[in-house]
Coordinates of C-alpha atoms and ligand atoms in Angstrom, one line a residue:
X18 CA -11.0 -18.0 52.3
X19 CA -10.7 -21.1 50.3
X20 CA -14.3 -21.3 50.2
X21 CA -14.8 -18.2 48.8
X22 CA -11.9 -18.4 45.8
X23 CA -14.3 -22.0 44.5
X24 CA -17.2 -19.9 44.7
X25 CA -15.7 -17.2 42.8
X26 CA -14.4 -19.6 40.6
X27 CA -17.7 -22.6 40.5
X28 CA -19.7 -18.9 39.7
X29 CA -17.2 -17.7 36.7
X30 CA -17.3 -21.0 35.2
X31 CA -20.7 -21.3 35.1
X32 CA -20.8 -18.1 33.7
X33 CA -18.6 -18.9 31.1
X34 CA -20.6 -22.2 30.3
X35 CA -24.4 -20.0 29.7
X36 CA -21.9 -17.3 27.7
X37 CA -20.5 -20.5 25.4
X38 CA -24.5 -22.0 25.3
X39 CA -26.0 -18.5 24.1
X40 CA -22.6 -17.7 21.9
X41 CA -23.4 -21.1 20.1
X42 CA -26.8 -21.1 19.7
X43 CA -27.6 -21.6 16.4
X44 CA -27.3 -18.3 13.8
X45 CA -24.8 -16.6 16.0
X46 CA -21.8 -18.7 15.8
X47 CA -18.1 -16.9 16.3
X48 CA -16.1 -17.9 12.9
X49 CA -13.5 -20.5 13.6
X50 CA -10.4 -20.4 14.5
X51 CA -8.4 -18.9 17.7
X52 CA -7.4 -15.8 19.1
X53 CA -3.8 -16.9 20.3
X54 CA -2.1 -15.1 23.4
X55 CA -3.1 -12.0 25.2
X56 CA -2.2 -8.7 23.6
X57 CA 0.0 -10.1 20.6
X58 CA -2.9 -12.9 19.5
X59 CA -1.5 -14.4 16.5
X60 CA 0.4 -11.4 15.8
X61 CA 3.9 -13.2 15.2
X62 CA 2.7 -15.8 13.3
X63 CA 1.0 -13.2 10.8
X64 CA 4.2 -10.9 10.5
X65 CA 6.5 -14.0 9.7
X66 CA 4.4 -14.6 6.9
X67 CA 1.1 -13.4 6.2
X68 CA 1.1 -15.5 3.2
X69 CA 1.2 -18.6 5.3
X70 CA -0.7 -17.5 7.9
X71 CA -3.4 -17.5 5.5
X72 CA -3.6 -20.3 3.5
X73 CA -2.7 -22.5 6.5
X74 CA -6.0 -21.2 8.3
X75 CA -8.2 -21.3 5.3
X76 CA -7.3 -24.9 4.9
X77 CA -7.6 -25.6 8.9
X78 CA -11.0 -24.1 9.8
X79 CA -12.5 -22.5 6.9
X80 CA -11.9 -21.2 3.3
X81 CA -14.6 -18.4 3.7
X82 CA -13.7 -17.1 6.8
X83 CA -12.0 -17.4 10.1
X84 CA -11.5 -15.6 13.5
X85 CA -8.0 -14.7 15.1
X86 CA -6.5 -11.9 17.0
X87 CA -3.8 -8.8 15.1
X88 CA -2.9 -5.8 16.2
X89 CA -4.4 -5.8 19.6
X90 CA -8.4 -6.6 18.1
X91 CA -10.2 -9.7 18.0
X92 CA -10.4 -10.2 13.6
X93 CA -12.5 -11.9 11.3
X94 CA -10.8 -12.7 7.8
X95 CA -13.0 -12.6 4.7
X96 CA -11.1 -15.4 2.5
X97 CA -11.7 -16.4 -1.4
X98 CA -13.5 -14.2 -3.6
X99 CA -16.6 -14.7 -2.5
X100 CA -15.1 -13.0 0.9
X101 CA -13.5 -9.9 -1.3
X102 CA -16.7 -9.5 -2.7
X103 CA -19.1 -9.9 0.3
X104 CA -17.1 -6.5 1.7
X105 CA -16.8 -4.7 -1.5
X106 CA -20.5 -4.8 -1.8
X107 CA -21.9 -4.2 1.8
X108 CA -19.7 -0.9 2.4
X109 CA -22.5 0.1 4.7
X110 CA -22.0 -2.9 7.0
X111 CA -18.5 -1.6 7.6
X112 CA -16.6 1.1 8.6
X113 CA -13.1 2.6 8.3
X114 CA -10.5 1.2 10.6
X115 CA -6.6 1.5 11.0
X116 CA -4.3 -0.2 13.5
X117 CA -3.8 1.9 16.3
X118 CA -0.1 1.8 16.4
X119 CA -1.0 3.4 13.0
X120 CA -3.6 6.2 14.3
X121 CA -1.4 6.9 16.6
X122 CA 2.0 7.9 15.2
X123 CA 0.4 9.5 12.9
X124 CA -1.7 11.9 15.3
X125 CA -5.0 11.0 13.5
X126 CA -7.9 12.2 15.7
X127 CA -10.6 11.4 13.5
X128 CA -10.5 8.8 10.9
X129 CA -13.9 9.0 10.0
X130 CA -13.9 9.7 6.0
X131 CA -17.1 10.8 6.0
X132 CA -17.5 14.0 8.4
X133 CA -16.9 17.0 6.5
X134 CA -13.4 18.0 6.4
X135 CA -12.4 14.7 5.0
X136 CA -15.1 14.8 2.7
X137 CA -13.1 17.8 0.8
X138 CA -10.0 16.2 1.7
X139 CA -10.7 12.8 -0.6
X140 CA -12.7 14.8 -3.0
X141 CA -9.5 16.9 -3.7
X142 CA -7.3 13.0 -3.5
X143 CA -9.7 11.3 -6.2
X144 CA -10.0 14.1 -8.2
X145 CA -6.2 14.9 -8.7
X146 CA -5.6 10.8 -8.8
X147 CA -7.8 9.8 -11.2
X148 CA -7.1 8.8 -14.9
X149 CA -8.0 12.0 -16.6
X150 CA -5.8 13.9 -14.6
X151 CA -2.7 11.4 -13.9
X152 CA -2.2 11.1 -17.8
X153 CA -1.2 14.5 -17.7
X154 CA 1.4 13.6 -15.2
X155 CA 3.4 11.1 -17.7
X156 CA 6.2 13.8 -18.8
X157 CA 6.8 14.6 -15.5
X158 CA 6.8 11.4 -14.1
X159 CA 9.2 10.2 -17.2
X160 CA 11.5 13.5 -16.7
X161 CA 12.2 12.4 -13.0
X162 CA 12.3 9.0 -13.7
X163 CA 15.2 10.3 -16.1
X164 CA 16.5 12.3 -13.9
X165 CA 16.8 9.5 -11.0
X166 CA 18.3 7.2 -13.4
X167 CA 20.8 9.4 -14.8
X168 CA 22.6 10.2 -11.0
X169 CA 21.6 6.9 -8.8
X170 CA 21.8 3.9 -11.4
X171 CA 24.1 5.1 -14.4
X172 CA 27.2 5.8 -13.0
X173 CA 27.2 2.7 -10.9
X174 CA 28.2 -0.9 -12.1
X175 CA 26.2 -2.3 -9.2
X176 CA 22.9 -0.1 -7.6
X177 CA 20.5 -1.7 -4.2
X178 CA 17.3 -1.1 -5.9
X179 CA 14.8 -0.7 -2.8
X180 CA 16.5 1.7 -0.7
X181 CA 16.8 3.8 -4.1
X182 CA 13.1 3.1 -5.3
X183 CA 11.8 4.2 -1.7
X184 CA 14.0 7.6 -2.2
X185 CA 12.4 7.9 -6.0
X186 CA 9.1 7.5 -4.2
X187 CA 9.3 10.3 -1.6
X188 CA 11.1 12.3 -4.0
X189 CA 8.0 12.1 -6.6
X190 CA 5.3 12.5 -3.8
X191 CA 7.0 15.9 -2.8
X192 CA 7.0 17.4 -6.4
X193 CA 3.4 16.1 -7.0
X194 CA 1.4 16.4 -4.2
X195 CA 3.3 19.0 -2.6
X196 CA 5.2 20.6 -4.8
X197 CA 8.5 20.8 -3.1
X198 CA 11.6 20.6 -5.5
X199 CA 14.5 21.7 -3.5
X200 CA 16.2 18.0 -2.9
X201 CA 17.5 19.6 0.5
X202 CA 14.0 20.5 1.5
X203 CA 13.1 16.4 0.2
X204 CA 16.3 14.9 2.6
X205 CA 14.8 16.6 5.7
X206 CA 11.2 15.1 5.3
X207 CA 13.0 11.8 4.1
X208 CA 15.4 11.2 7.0
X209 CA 13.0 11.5 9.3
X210 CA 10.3 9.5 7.0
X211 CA 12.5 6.1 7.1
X212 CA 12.6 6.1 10.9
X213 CA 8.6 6.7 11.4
X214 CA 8.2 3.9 9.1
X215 CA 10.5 1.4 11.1
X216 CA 8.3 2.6 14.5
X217 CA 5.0 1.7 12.7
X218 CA 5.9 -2.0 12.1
X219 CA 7.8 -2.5 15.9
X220 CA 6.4 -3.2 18.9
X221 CA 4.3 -1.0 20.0
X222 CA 6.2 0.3 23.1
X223 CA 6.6 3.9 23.6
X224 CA 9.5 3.5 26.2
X225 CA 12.3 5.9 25.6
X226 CA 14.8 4.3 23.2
X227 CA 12.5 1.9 21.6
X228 CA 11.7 2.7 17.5
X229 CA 8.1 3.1 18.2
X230 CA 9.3 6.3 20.5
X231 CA 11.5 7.2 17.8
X232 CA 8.5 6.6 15.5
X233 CA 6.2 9.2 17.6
X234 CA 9.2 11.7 17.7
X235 CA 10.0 11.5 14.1
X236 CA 6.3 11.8 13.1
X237 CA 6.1 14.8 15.2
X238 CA 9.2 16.4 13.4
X239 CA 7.9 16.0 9.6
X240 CA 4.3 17.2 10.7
X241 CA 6.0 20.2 12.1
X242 CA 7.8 20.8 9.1
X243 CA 5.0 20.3 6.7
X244 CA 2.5 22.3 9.3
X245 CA 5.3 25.2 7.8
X246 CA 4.8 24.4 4.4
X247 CA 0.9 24.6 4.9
X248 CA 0.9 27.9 6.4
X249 CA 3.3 29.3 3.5
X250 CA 1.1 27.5 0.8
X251 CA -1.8 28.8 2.3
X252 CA -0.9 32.3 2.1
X253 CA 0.5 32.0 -1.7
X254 CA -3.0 30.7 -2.5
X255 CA -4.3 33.6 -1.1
X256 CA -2.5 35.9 -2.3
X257 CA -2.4 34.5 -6.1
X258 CA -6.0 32.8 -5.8
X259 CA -7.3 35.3 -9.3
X260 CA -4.9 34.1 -11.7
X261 CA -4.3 30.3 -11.3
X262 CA -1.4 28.3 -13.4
X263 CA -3.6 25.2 -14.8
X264 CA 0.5 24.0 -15.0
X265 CA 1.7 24.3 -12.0
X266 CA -1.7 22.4 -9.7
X267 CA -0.4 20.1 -7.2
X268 CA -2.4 17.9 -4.6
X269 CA -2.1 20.4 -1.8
X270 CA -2.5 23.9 -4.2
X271 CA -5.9 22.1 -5.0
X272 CA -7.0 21.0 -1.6
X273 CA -6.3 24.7 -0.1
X274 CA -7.7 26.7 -2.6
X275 CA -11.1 24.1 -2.5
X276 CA -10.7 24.8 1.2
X277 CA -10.6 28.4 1.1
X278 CA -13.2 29.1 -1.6
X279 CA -15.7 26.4 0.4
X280 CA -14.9 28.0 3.5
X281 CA -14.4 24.4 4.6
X282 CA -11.2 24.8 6.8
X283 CA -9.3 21.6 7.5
X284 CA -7.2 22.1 10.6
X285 CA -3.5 22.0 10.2
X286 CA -2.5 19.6 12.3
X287 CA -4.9 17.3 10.7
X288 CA -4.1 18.0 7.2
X289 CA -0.2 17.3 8.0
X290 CA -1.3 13.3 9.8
X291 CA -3.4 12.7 6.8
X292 CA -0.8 13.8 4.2
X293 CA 1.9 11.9 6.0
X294 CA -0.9 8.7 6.2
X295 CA -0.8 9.6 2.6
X296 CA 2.7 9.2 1.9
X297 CA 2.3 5.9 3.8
X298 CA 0.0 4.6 1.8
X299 CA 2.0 5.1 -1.6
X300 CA 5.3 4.7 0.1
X301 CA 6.0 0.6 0.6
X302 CA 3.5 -0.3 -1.7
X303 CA 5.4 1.6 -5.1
X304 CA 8.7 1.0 -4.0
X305 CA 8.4 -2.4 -3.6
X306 CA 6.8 -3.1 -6.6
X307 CA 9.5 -1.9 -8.4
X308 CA 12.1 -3.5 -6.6
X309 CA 10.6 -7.2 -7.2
X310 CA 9.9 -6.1 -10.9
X311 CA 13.8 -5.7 -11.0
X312 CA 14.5 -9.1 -9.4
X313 CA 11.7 -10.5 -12.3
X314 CA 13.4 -9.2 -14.9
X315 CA 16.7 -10.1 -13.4
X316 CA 15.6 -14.0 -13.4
X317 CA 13.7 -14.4 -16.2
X318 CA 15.5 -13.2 -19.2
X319 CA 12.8 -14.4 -21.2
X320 CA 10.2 -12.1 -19.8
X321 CA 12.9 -9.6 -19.7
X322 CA 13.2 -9.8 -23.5
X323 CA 9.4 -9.5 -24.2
X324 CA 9.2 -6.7 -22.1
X325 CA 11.9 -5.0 -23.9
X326 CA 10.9 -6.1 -26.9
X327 CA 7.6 -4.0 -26.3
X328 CA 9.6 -1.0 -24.5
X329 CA 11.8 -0.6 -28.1
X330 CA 8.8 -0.3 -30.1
X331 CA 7.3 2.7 -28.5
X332 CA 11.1 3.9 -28.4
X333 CA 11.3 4.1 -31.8
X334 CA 8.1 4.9 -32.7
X335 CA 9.3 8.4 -31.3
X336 CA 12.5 11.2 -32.0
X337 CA 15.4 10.0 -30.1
X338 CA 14.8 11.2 -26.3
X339 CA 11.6 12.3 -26.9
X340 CA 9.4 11.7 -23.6
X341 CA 6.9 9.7 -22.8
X342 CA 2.9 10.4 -22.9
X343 CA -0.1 8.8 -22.1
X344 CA -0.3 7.3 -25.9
X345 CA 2.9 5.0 -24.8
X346 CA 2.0 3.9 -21.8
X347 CA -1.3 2.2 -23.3
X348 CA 0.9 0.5 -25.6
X349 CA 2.8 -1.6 -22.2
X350 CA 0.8 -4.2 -22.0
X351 CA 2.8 -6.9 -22.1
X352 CA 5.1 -5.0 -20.0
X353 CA 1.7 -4.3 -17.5
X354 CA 1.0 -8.2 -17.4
X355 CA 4.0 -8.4 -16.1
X356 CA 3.7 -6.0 -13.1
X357 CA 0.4 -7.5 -12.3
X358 CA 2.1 -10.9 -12.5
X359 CA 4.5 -9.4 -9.9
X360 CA 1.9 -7.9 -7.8
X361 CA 0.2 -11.1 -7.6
X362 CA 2.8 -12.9 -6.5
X363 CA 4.5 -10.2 -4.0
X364 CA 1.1 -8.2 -3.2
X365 CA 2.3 -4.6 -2.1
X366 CA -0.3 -4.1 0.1
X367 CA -1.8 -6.9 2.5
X368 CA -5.4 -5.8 1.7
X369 CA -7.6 -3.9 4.1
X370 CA -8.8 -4.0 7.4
X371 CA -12.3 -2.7 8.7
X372 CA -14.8 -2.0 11.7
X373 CA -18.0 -4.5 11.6
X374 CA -20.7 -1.5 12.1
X375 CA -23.5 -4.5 13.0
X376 CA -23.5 -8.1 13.4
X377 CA -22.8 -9.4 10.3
X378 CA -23.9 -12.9 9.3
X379 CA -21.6 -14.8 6.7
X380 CA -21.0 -17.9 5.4
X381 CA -23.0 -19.6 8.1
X382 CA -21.2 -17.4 11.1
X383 CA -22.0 -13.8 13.2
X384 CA -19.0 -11.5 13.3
X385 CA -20.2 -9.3 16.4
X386 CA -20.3 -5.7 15.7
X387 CA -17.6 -3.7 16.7
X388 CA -15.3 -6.9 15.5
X389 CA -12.2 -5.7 13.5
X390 CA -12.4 -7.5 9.7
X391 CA -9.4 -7.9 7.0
X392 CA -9.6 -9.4 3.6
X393 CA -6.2 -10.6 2.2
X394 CA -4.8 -10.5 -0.8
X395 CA -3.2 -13.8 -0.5
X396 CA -6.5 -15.6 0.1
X397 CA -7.1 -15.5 -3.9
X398 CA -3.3 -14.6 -5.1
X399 CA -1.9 -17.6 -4.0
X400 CA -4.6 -20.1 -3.9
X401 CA -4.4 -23.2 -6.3
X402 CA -8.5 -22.3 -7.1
X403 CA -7.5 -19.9 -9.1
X404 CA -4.1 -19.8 -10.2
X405 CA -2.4 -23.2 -11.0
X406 CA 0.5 -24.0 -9.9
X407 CA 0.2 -20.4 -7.9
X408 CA 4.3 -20.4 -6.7
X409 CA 5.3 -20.4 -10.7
X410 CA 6.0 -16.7 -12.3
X411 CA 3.7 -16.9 -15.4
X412 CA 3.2 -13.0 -16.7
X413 CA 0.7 -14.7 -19.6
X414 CA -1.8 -15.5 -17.0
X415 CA -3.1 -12.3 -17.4
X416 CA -3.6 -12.6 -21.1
X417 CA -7.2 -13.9 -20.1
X418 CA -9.6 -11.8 -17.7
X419 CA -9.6 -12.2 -13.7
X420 CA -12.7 -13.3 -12.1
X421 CA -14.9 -10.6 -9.5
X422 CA -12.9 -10.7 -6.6
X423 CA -9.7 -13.1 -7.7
X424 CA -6.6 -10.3 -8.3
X425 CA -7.2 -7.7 -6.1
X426 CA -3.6 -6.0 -5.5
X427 CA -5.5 -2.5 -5.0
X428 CA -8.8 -4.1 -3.4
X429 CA -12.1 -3.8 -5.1
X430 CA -15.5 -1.5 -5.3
X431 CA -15.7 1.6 -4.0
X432 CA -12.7 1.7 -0.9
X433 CA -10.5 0.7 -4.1
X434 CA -7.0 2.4 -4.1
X435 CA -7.2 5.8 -5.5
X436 CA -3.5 5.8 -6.4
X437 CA -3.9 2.6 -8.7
X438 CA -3.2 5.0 -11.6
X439 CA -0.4 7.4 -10.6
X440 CA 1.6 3.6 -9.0
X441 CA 0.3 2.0 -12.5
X442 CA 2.5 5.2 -14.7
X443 CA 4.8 5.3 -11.9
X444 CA 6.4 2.0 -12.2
X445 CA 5.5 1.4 -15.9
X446 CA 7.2 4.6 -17.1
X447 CA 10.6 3.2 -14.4
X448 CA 10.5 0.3 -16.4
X449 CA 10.6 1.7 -19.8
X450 CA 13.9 3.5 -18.7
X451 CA 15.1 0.5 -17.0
X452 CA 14.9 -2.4 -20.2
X453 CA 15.9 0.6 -22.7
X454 CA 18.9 1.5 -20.8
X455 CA 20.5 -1.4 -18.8
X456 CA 20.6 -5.1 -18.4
X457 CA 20.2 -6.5 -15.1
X458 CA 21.8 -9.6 -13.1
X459 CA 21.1 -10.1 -9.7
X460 CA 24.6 -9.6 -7.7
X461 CA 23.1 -12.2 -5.4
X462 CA 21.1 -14.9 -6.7
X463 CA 20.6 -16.1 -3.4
X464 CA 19.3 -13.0 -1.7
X465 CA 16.3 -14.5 0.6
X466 CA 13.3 -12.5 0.8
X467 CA 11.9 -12.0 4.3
X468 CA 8.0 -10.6 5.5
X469 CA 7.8 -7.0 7.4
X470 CA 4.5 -8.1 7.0
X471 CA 5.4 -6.9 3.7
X472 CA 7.8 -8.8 1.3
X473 CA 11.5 -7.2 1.2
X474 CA 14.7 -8.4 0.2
X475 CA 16.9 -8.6 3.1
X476 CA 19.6 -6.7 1.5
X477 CA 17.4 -4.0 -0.5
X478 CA 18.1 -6.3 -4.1
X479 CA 21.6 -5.6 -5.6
X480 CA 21.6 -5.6 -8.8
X481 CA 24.1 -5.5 -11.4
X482 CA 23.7 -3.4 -14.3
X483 CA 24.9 -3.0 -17.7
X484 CA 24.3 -0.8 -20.1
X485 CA 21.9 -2.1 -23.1
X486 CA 24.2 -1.4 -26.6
X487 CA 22.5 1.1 -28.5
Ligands
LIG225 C1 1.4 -0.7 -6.3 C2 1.0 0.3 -5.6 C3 -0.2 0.3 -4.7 C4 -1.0 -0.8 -4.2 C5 -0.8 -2.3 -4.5 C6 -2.0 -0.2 -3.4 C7 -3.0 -1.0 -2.7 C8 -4.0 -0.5 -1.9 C9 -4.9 -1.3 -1.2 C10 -5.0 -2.8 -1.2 C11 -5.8 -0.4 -0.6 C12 -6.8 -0.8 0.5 C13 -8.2 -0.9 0.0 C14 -9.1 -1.3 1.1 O1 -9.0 -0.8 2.2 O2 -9.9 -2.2 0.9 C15 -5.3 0.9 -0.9 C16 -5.9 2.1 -0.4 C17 -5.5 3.3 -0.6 N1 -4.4 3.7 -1.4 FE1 -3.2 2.4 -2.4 N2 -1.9 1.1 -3.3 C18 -0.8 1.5 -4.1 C19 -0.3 2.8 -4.3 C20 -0.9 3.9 -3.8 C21 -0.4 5.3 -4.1 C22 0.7 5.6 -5.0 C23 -1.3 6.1 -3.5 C24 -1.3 7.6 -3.4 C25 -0.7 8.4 -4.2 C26 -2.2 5.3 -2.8 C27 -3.3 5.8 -2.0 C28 -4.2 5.1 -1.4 C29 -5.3 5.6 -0.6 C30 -5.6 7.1 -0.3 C31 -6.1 4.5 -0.1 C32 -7.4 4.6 0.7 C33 -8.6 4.5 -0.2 C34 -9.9 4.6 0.6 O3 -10.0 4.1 1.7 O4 -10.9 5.1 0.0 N3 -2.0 4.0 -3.0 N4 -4.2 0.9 -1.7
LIG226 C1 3.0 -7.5 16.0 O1 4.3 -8.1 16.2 C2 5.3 -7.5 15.4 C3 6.5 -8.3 15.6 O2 7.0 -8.4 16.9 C4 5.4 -6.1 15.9 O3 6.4 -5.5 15.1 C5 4.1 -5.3 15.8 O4 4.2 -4.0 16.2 C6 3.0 -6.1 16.5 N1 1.8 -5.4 16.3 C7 1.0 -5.2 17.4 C8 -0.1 -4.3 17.1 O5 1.1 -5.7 18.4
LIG227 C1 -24.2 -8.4 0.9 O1 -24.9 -8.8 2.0 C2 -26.2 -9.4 1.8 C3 -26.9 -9.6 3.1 O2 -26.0 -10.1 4.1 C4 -26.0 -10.7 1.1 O3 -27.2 -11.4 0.8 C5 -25.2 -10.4 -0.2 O4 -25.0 -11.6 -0.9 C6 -23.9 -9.7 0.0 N1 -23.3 -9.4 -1.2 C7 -22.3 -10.2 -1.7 C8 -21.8 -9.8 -3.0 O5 -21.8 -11.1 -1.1

């Protein structure tokens, strides 16, 4: 018996000694770095703080790339620019990939953005996301920006700015992409919204009790209630499809009357994942970038003065209450150096993650095919290379033009976020409203900011507001 367990094991690690000659050989060497324990890999260290995680690896084994083990898949992260770039300009090397904690609340069978029902789908998205159409979209987005203001900020001495931002956001994705108004119809897809997104970032356990469970349970509720809303959009289309209200296009009007006149049926199941996916995508990222804009202009009255310096001008420059167009917004730019400055420093997304579709040789290494691949924001944002002294907020760094590769808050080439321009109006026409209407002082200086992997505020940011003298 014994004899046989040293012959197992004499004949695995020989095995494992060929495996390490021929993985080493010269041309095919693994990137760096390690792969940490079973299942989790280097999960924990990553979700403490991805921004650390980062540059403490880049510095360790390489500052082009390294190898380690998130969500479940072994990983190779792109670093620096040169990294950004190297996967902005080989799409075909790679393909789309999603954490399957992700794929899976959200019921996505097929991720796949190039088979054909997708194909319409982010047609439809770029088309109704992109500049032309978006400026269109600054009345309305100043209106409810107005609106919000008026009943959650101004009659309050004190407001939490990320729980409200996050209810702005849902609020504005159902009047523009789905064109839902009634704020009852809004709670119920909300409620159940907040708890899917606490599932997605837990442990993946799907154990009765556990928020991943109510994750699955929750995502299963809104695409019920939205596979409703589908059906009865699909028949007003229909019914109306002759005499079409230029006025009154949303995301999802478009997308089923592309569908019906192509013929090109998108099931509805489908439809509902990728909407909520969607939602996902523009939910976190919007919201927080407002909420550390707030905590910016909170500490830095400085900045907060230019900003509303800048925000005055185009005030007056129109009748009293007038709203805003797409003229104004160009006019933000100090005001827009400041976002990015925030971005840069609090990236709202991570960056992206995709599927090696063939070895792929870089910077002296093989990333096997079938490897999982992320680029990071925070291996340009926060590096020294290219932003001195990268911890200090300095808005007038962005006077002068990025390098290729360097700020990438919405990523790069063609995976680039669609929804740069509807976030970019978004949270420039909030912050018009904000500087012209209150002053700000954070109610608690101290409030420590923690990683989800995403940067919040423990305490959502309380802010204490005052209202700016006429
Ligand atoms: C400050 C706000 C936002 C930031 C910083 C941001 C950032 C990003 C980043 C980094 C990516 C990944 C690119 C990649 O995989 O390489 C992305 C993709 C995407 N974002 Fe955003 N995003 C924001 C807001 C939005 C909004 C408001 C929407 C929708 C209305 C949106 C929709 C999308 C979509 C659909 C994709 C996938 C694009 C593709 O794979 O072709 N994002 N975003
Ligand atoms: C990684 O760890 C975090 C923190 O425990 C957890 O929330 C997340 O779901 C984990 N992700 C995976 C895919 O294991
Ligand atoms: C794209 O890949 C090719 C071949 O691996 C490489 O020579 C090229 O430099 C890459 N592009 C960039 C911008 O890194």
């Amino acid at each position: 018996m014994a004899f046989i367990i040293f012959l197992t094991l004499a004949i695995t690690i020989f095995f494992i000694l060929i495996f390490r000659i021929i993985t080493s050989s010269p041309g095919s060497k693994l990137p760096p770095g390690k792969t940490g324990w079973p299942i989790l890999g280097e999960n924990l260290s990553f979700m403490v703080n991805p921004a650390k995680f980062i540059s403490d690896r880049m510095k360790k084994y390489s500052a082009n790339i390294f190898q380690t083990s998130l969500a479940g898949a072994k990983m190779s992260i792109f670093c620096g620019a040169s990294g950004n770039k190297f996967i902005y300009s080989n799409e075909s090397k790679f393909k789309t990939w999603l954490p399957p904690t992700l794929v899976d609340v959200l019921s996505l069978t097929n991720i796949d953005s190039t088979s054909s029902p997708w194909k319409l789908f982010d047609e439809q998205l770029h088309k109704f996301l992109r500049l032309e159409s978006m400026q269109h979209y600054v009345p309305i987005m100043d209106t409810k920006v107005r609106e919000h203001l008026e009943k959650h900020w101004a009659p309050f001495n004190q407001v939490k700015v990320l729980p409200l931002s996050k209810e702005f956001t849902i609020s504005l994705f159902c009047n523009l992409i789905l064109k839902i108004y009634d704020s009852d119809q809004i709670k119920e897809l909300a409620k159940p919204y907040h708890t899917l997104v606490k599932g997605i970032i837990s442990v993946p356990l799907n154990l009765p009790g556990t928020p991943y469970n109510h994750a699955v349970k929750a995502s299963k509720l809104i695409r019920d209630k939205l596979v409703e809303l589908v059906r009865q959009r699909k028949m007003e289309v229909l019914e109306k499809k002759d005499h079409v209200n230029v006025d009154d296009v949303d995301f999802l009007g478009g997308l089923l009357r592309a569908s019906i006149e192509g013929g090109d049926f998108i099931s509805e199941m489908e439809l509902v994942g990728k909407i909520v996916a969607l939602l996902f995508a523009a939910f976190h990222t919007t919201s927080n970038t407002i909420t550390f804009l707030m905590a910016h202009l909170a500490e830095y009255p400085d900045v907060y003065e230019k900003v509303l310096q800048e925000q005055l001008e185009i005030a007056q420059s129109k009748e009293k209450g007038e709203i805003l167009n797409w003229k104004d917004i160009q006019k933000m730019k100090y005001s827009w150096n400041v976002v990015c400055e925030t971005m840069r420093l609090k990236p709202p997304a991570l960056g992206g993650f995709r599927e090696a579709s063939t070895d792929i040789h870089y910077g002296g290494y093989t990333v096997p095919k079938g490897w999982k691949v992320h680029w990071s924001v925070y291996s340009t944002h926060i590096d020294p290379v290219h932003f001195s002294e990268p911890e200090r907020f300095d808005p007038s760094r962005f006077e002068e033009k990025q390098g290729r590769g360097v700020y990438v808050p919405f990523g790069l080439g063609p995976h680039m976020c669609c929804g740069r321009e509807y976030a970019r109006i978004k949270v420039l026409v909030f912050l018009h409203n904000v500087v012209t209407r209150f002053r700000l002082s954070k109610a608690n200086p101290n409030e420590r900011v923690i990683y989800t992997p995403d940067p919040v505020f423990v305490d959502g940011l309380r802010i204490n507001l005052c209202s700016q003298k006429e």
